[in-house]
XYZ file of C-alpha atoms in Angstrom:
561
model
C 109.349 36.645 57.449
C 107.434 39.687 56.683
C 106.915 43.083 59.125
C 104.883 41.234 61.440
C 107.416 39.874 62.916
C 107.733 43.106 65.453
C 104.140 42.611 66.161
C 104.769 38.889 67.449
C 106.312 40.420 70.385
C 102.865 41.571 71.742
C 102.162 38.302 73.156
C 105.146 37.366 74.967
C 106.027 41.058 75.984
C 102.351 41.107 77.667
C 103.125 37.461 79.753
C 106.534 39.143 80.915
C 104.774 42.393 82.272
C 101.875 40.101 83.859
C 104.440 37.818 85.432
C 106.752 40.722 87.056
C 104.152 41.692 88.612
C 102.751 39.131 89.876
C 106.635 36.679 90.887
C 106.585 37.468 94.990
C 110.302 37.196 94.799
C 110.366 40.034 92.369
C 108.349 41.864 94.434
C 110.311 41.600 97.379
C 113.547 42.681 95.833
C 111.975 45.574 94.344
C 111.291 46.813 98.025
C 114.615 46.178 99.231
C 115.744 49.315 95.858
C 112.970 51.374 96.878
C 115.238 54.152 98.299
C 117.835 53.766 95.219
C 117.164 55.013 91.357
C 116.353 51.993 89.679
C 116.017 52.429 85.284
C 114.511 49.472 84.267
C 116.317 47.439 81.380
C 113.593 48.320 78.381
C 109.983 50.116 78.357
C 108.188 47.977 75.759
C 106.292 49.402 72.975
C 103.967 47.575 71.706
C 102.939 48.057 68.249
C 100.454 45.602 67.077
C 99.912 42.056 66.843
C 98.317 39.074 64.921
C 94.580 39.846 65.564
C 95.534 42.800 63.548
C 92.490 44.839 65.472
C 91.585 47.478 64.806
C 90.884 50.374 67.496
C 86.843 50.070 67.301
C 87.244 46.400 68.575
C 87.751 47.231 72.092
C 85.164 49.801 73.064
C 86.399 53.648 73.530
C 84.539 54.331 77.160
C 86.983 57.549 77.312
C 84.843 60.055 77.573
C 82.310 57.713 80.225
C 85.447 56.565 82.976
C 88.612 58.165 84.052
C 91.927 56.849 82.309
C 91.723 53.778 84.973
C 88.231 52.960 85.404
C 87.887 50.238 82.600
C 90.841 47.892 83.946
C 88.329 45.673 86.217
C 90.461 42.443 85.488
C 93.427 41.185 83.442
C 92.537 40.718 80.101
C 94.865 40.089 76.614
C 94.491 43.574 75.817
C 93.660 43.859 71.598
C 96.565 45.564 69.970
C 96.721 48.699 68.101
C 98.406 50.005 64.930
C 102.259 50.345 64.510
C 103.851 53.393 64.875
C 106.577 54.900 62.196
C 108.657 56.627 64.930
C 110.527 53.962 66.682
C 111.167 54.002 70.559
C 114.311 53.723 71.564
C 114.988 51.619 74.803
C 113.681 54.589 77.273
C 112.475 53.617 81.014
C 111.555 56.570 83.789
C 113.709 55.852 86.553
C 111.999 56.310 90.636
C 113.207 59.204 92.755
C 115.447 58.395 95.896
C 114.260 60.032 99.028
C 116.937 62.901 98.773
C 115.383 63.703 95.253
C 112.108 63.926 97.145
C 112.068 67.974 96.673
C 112.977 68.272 92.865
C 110.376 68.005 90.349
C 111.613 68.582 86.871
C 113.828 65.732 85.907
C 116.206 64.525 82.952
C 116.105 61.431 81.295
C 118.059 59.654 78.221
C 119.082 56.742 76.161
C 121.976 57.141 73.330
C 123.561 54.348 71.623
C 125.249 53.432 68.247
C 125.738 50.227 66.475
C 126.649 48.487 63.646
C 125.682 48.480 60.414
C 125.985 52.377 61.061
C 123.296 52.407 63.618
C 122.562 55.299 65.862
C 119.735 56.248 68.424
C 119.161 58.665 70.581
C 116.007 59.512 73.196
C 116.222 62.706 75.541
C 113.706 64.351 77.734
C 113.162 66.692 79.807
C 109.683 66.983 82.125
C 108.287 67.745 85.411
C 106.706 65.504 87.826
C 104.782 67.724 89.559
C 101.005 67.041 89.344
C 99.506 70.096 89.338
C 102.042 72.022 86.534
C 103.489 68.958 84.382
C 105.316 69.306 80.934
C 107.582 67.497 79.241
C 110.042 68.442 76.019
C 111.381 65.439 74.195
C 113.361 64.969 71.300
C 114.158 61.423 69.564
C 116.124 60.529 66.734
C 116.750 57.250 65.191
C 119.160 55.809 61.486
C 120.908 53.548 60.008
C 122.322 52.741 57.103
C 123.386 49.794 55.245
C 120.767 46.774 55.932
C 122.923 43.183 55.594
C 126.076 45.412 55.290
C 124.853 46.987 51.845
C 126.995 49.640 50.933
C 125.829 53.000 52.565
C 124.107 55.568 50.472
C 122.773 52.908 48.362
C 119.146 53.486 49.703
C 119.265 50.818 52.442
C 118.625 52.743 55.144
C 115.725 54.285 57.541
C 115.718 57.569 59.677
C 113.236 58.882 62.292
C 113.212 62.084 63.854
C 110.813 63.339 66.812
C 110.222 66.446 68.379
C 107.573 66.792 71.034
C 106.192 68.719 74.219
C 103.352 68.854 76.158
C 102.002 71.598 78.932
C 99.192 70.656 81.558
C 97.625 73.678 83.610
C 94.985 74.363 85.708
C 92.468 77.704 85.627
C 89.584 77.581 88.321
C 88.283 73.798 88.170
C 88.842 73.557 84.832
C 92.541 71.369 83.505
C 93.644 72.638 80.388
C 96.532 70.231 78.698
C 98.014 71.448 75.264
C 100.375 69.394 73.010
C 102.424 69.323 69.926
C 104.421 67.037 67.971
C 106.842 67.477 64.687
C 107.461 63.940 63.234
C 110.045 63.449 60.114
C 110.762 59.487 58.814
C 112.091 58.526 55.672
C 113.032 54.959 54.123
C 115.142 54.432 51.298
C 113.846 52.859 48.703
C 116.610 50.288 48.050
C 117.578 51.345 44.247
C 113.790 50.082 43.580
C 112.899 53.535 41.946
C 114.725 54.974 38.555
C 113.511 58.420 40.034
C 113.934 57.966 43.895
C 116.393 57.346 46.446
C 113.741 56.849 49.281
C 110.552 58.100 50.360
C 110.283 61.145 52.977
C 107.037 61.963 55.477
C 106.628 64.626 57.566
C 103.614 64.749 59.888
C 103.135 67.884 62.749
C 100.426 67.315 65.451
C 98.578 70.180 67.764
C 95.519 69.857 70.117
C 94.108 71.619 72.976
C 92.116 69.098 75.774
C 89.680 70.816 78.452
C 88.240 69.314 81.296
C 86.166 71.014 83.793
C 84.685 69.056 86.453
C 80.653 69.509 88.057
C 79.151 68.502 91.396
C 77.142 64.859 91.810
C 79.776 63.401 89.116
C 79.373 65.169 86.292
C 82.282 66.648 83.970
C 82.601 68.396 80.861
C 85.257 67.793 78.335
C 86.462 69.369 75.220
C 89.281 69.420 72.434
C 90.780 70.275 69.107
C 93.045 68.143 67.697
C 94.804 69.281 63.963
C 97.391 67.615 61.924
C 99.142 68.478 58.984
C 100.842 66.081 56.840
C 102.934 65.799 53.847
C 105.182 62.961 51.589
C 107.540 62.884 48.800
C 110.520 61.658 46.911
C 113.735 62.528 47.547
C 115.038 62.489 43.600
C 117.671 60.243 42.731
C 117.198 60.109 38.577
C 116.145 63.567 36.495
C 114.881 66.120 39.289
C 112.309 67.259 36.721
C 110.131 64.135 36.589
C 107.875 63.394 38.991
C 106.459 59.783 39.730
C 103.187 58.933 40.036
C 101.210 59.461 43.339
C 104.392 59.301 45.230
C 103.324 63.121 46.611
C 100.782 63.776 48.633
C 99.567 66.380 51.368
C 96.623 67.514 53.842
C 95.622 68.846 56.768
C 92.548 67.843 58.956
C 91.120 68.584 61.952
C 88.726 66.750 64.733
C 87.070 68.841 67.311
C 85.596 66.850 70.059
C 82.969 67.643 72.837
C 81.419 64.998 75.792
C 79.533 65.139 78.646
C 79.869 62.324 81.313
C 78.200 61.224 85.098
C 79.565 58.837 87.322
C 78.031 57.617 89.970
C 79.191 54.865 92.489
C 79.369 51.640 89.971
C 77.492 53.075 87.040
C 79.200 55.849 84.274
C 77.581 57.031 81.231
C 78.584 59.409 78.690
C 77.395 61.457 75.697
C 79.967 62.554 73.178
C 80.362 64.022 69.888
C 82.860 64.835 67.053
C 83.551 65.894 63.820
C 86.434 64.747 61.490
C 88.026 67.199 58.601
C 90.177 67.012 56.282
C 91.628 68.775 52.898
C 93.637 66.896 50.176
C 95.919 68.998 48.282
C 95.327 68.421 44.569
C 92.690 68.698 42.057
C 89.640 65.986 41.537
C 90.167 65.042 45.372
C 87.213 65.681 47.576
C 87.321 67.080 51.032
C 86.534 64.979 53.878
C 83.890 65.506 55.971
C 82.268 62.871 59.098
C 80.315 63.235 62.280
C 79.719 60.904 65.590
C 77.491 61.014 67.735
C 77.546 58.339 70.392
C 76.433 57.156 73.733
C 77.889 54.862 76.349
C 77.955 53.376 79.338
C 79.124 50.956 81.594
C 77.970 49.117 84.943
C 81.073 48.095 86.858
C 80.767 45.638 90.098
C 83.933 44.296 91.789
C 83.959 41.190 89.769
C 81.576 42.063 86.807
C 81.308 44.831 84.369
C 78.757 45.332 81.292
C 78.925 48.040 79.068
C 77.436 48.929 75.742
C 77.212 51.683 73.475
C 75.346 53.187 70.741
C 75.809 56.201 67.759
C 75.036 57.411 64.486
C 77.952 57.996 61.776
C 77.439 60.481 59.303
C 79.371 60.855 56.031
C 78.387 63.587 53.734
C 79.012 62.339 50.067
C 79.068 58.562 51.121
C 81.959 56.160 51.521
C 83.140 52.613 50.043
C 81.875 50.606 47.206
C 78.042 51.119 48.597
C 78.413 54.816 49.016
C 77.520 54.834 52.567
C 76.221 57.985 54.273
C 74.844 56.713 57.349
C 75.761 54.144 59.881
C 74.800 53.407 63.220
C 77.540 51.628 64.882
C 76.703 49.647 68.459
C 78.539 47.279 70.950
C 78.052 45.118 73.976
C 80.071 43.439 76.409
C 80.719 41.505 79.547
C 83.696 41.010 81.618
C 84.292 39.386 84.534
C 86.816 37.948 86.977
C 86.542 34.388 89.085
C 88.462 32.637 91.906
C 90.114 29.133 90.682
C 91.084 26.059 92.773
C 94.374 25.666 91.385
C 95.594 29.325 92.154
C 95.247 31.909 94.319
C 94.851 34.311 91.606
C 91.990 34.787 89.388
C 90.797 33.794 86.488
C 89.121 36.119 83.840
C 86.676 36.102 80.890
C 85.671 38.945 78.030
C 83.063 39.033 75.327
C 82.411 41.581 72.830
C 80.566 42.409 69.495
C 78.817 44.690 68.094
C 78.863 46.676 64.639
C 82.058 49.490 64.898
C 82.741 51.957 61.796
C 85.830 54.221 62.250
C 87.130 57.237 59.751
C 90.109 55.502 57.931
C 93.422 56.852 59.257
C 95.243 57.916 56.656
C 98.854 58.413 58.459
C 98.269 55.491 59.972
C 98.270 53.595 56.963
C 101.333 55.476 55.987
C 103.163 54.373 59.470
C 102.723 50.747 59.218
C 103.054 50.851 55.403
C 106.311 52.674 54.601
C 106.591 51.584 50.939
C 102.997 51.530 50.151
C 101.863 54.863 47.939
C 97.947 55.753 49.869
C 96.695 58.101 47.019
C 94.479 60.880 48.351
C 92.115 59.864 45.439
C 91.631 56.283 47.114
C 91.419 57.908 50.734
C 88.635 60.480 49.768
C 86.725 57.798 48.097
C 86.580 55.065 50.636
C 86.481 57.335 53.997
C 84.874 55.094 56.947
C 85.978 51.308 57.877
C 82.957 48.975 58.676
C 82.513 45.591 60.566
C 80.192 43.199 62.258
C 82.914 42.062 65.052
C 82.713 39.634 68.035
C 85.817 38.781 70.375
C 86.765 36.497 73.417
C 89.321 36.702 75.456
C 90.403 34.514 78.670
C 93.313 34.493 81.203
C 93.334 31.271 83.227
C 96.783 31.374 85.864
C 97.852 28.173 87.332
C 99.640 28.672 90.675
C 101.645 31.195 91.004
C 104.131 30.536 88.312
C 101.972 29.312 85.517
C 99.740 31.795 83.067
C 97.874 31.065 80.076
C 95.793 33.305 78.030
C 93.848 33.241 74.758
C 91.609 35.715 72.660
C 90.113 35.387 69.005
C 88.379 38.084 67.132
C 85.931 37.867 63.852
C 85.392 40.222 61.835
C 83.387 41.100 58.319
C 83.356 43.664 56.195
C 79.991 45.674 56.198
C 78.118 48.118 53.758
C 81.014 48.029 51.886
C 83.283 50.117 53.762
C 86.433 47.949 53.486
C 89.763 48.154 54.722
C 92.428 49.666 52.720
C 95.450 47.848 52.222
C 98.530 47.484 50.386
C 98.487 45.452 47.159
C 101.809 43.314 47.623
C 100.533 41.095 44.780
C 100.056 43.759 42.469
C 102.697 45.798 40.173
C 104.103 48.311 41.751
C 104.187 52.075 40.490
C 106.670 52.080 37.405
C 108.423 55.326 38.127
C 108.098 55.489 42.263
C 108.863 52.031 42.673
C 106.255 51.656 45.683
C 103.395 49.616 45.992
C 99.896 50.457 45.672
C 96.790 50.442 47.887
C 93.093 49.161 47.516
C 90.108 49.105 49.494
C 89.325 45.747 50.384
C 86.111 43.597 51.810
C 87.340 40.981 54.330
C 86.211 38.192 56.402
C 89.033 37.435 59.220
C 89.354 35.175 62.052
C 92.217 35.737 64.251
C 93.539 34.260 67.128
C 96.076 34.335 69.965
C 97.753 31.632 72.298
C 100.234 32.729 74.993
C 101.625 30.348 77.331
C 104.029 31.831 80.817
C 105.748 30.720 83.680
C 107.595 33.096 85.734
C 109.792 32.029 89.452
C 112.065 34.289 90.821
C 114.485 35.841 88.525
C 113.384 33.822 85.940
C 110.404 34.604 83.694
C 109.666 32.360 80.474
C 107.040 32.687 77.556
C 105.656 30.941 74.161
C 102.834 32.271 72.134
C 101.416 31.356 68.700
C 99.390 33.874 66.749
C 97.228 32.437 63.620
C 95.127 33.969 61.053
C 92.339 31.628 59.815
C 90.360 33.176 57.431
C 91.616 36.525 55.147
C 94.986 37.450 56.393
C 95.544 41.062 55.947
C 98.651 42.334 53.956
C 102.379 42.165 55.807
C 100.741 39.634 58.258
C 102.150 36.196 58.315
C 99.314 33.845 58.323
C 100.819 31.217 61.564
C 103.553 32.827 63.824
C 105.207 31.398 66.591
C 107.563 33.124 69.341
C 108.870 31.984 72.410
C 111.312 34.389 74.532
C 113.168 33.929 78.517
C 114.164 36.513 80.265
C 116.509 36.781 83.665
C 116.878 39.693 86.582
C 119.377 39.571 88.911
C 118.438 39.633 92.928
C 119.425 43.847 92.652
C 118.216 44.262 89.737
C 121.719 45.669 88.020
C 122.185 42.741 86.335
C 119.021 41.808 83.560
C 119.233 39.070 80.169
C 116.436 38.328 77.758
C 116.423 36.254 74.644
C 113.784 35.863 71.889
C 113.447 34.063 69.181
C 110.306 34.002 66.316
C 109.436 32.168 63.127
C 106.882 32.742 60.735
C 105.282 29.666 58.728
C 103.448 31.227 56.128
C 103.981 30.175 52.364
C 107.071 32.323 51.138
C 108.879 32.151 54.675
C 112.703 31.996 54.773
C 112.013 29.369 57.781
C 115.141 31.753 59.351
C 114.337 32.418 63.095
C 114.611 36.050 64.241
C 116.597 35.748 67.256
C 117.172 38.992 69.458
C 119.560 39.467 72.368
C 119.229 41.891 75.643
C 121.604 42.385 78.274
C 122.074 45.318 80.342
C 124.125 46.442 84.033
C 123.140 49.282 86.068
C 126.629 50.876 86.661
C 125.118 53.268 89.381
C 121.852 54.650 90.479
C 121.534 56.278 87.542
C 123.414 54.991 84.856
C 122.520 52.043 82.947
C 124.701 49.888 80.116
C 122.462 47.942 77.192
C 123.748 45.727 75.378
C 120.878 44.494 71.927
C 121.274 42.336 69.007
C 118.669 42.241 66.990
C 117.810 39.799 64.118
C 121.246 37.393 65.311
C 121.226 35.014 62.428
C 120.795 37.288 59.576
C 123.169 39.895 61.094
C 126.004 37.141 61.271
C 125.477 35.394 57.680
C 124.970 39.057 56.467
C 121.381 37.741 55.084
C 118.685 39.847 54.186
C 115.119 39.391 55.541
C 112.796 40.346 53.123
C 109.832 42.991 54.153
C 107.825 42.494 51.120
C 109.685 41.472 47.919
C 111.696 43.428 46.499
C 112.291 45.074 49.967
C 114.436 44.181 52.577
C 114.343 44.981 56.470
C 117.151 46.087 58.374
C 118.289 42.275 58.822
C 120.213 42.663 62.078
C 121.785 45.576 64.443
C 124.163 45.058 66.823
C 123.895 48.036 69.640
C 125.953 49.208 72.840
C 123.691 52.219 74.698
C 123.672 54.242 77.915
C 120.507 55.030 79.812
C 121.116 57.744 82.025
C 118.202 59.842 84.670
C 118.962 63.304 86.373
């Protein structure tokens, strides 16, 4: 079973959120705790999934509606890329009607486990909505995958440090942010010249928004990010392996204009993306957008579409692109059903999307994959034709089933870049390399629900038809039950996923959940991850030669002040 296994989650974790919302029993007991703290048992991240979409497949109306104008029905939502920082099990607790005065709360989750497993997720913000910040600071380790010896390069780390400040001057909202991120994977004795691979990554931006009469608004911001990798040296200190370094910094300012009037928004927005390669030979990046959108939204219909220009100075991909003119329509829309008092719903989109190629995004989902500036300032833009469905058809009040597929082609040559698992890897590094790729995928999702009472249930089955990208399994299944208590204090889940694609260990990856809220503000967790392996002390391979962390077994406190 290969990375994708954390991705298999999306389906099932998406049913469970649905069908909390939606069990009346639930619903009651949550207003019976409304004047308590209650810290939910686990904030789900979700970090991709088998349609392996990318961001352009579900249109970016951000700059046309506010942050919930575009949720007009319930729709399988297309996932996004992984993240390299993990979340630890963090949830925001709700304020008790003493606490109605304060507004600058505490919140944290710290646990350690075995094999030499430690998290640890602490924040401090304000809720108030006219001054909000918030200061957070993460880290994450372990060492000693299937009880390998420690120091032996088995191990993974993740550090974050973040805060953000919003403010008002006049009409205008000002919001600034920045982030210092630090992961680093050993590389499993795979290198004669590395004992694992180190990235740093620091973010800044500034966001404006200034508001107009008759709907109309200005916005504005800078976003920069500086980024750097290398070897920690295991072997002579004096060599240096090839393409395992590699630095820039880039930067994307951003301006749109938007109107919105009673059911109709449109917007106007452009951008410009930078960046600078350290090293000679590699060419700077340079790419501007220029796009238009705009959306028509009724109480049981909405059509949008939108249409830009791409420019890339010096070309991109095999073709040496310079100019592409991306576009996209689409339809949703939301019906009653006979066989349930809650609605069904049904989305189509397609269009032609191109996106600059993120290059530590590759690095995220990728951690022993070597992206070589070279390749990156070569092949700068991602092209497709796409077109997607998606459905949600409920039956009752217990029963939900949803399904989505998604095509996609490569076009003007501007192909994905990818590792190269079936290639050699890099003699002296011991990582894998990258390549751009053309592709022709057809992936789909089926997810299956049934929540009553404390009780919520799920199965899904994610497939990829056609090219399956690399570190996706081609078929996937997962099916997962969870259980809450009448209070609340008391909360189960169990999952359990299996990969059938050709070099499977046919292993299931079970994972375990309990937790007890001790008081209103003090939770117990209880997580076992990856059961089986953990208990045979097994490895799971990632991509041969590497190994995952095959199995944690964790004891954590939540805690909210």
């Amino acid at each position: 079973m290969k990375k994708s296994a954390g991705r298999r989650a999306y389906g099932a974790a998406a049913a469970f959120v649905f069908l909390c919302a939606l069990t009346p029993t639930a619903a009651q007991q949550s207003g019976a705790a409304a004047d308590t703290v209650v810290l939910p048992e686990v904030t789900t991240v979700i970090s991709g999934g088998a349609l392996s979409a990318d961001p352009g497949s579900v249109p970016d109306f951000s700059a046309a509606l506010p942050a919930d104008a575009a949720q007009t029905g319930v729709f399988p939502v297309l996932p996004a890329a992984a993240v390299s920082v993990p979340e630890a099990d963090s949830g925001s607790g709700s304020v008790s009607g003493s606490d109605a005065e304060r507004d600058v709360y505490m919140e944290g989750f710290v646990g350690f486990g075995m094999p030499a497993f430690f998290t640890g997720d602490f924040s401090v913000y304000r809720a108030d909505s006219e001054h909000p910040f918030e200061i957070r600071f993460m880290h994450e380790s372990m060492d000693g995958y299937a009880f390998k010896s420690p120091g032996d390069g088995f191990s993974d780390t993740a550090t974050l440090l973040s805060s953000s400040k919003t403010f008002s001057a006049g009409s205008a909202v000002w919001t600034a942010a920045g982030s210092y991120r630090l992961t680093s994977a050993g590389l499993q004795g795979q290198s004669d010249l590395f004992s694992d691979i180190t990235r740093q990554t620091a973010l800044a931006s500034v966001e404006v928004g200034v508001p107009f009469a008759k709907g109309f608004r200005f916005d504005s911001s800078v976003h920069a990010e500086w980024f750097n990798r290398y070897g920690g040296s295991a072997g002579s200190a004096g060599q240096s392996a090839e393409k395992t370094a590699a630095s820039f910094v880039s930067a994307r300012p951003e301006i749109a204009a938007r109107w919105e009037g009673d059911s109709i928004r449109a917007a106007v927005s452009g951008n410009w993306d930078f960046a600078l390669y350290a090293g000679s030979g590699v060419r700077p990046v340079n790419r501007g957008e220029l796009t238009l959108s705009g959306i028509w939204a009724g109480p049981s219909l909405s059509v949008w579409a939108n249409a830009g220009v791409v420019g890339i100075p010096g070309g991109s991909g095999a073709d040496g692109t310079s100019l592409v003119a991306p576009f996209s329509a689409g339809v949703s829309a939301e019906f009653g059903v006979p066989f349930s008092e809650l609605p069904a719903s049904v989305r189509v989109h397609g269009g032609l999307d191109s996106r600059a190629i993120d290059f530590t995004g590759l690095e995220a989902v990728a951690p022993f994959t070597c992206f070589a500036p070279e390749l990156l300032s070569l092949n700068r833009e991602q092209t497709d034709w796409f077109a997607s469905a998606a459905a949600s058809v409920p039956a009752g009040s217990v029963f939900l089933l949803e399904g989505s597929a998604e095509f996609r082609k490569t076009a003007f040559g501007n192909g994905m870049i990818e590792s190269r698992y079936d290639s050699p890897r890099y003699l002296n590094s011991g990582l894998f390399s990258a390549a751009a790729a053309d592709r022709t995928a057809l992936a789909t999702v089926l997810n299956v629900s049934a929540g009553t009472g404390p009780v919520l249930i799920s199965a899904a089955w994610n497939a990829e038809w056609l090219d399956v990208p690399a570190g996706t399994d081609a078929h996937a299944i997962e099916a997962a039950a969870g259980y809450t208590s009448g209070s609340g204090a008391w909360t189960a889940h169990v999952s359990v996923s299996e990969a059938l694609s050709a070099g499977a260990d046919f292993v299931p990856d079970v994972g375990i959940r309990a937790s007890y809220q001790v008081t209103d503000a003090v939770r117990l967790v209880f997580k076992v991850t990856d059961a089986v392996k953990l208990c045979t002390g097994k490895t799971r391979v990632y991509e041969a030669p590497f190994v995952s962390r095959s199995g944690t077994a964790s004891f954590a406190v939540r805690f909210f002040f």
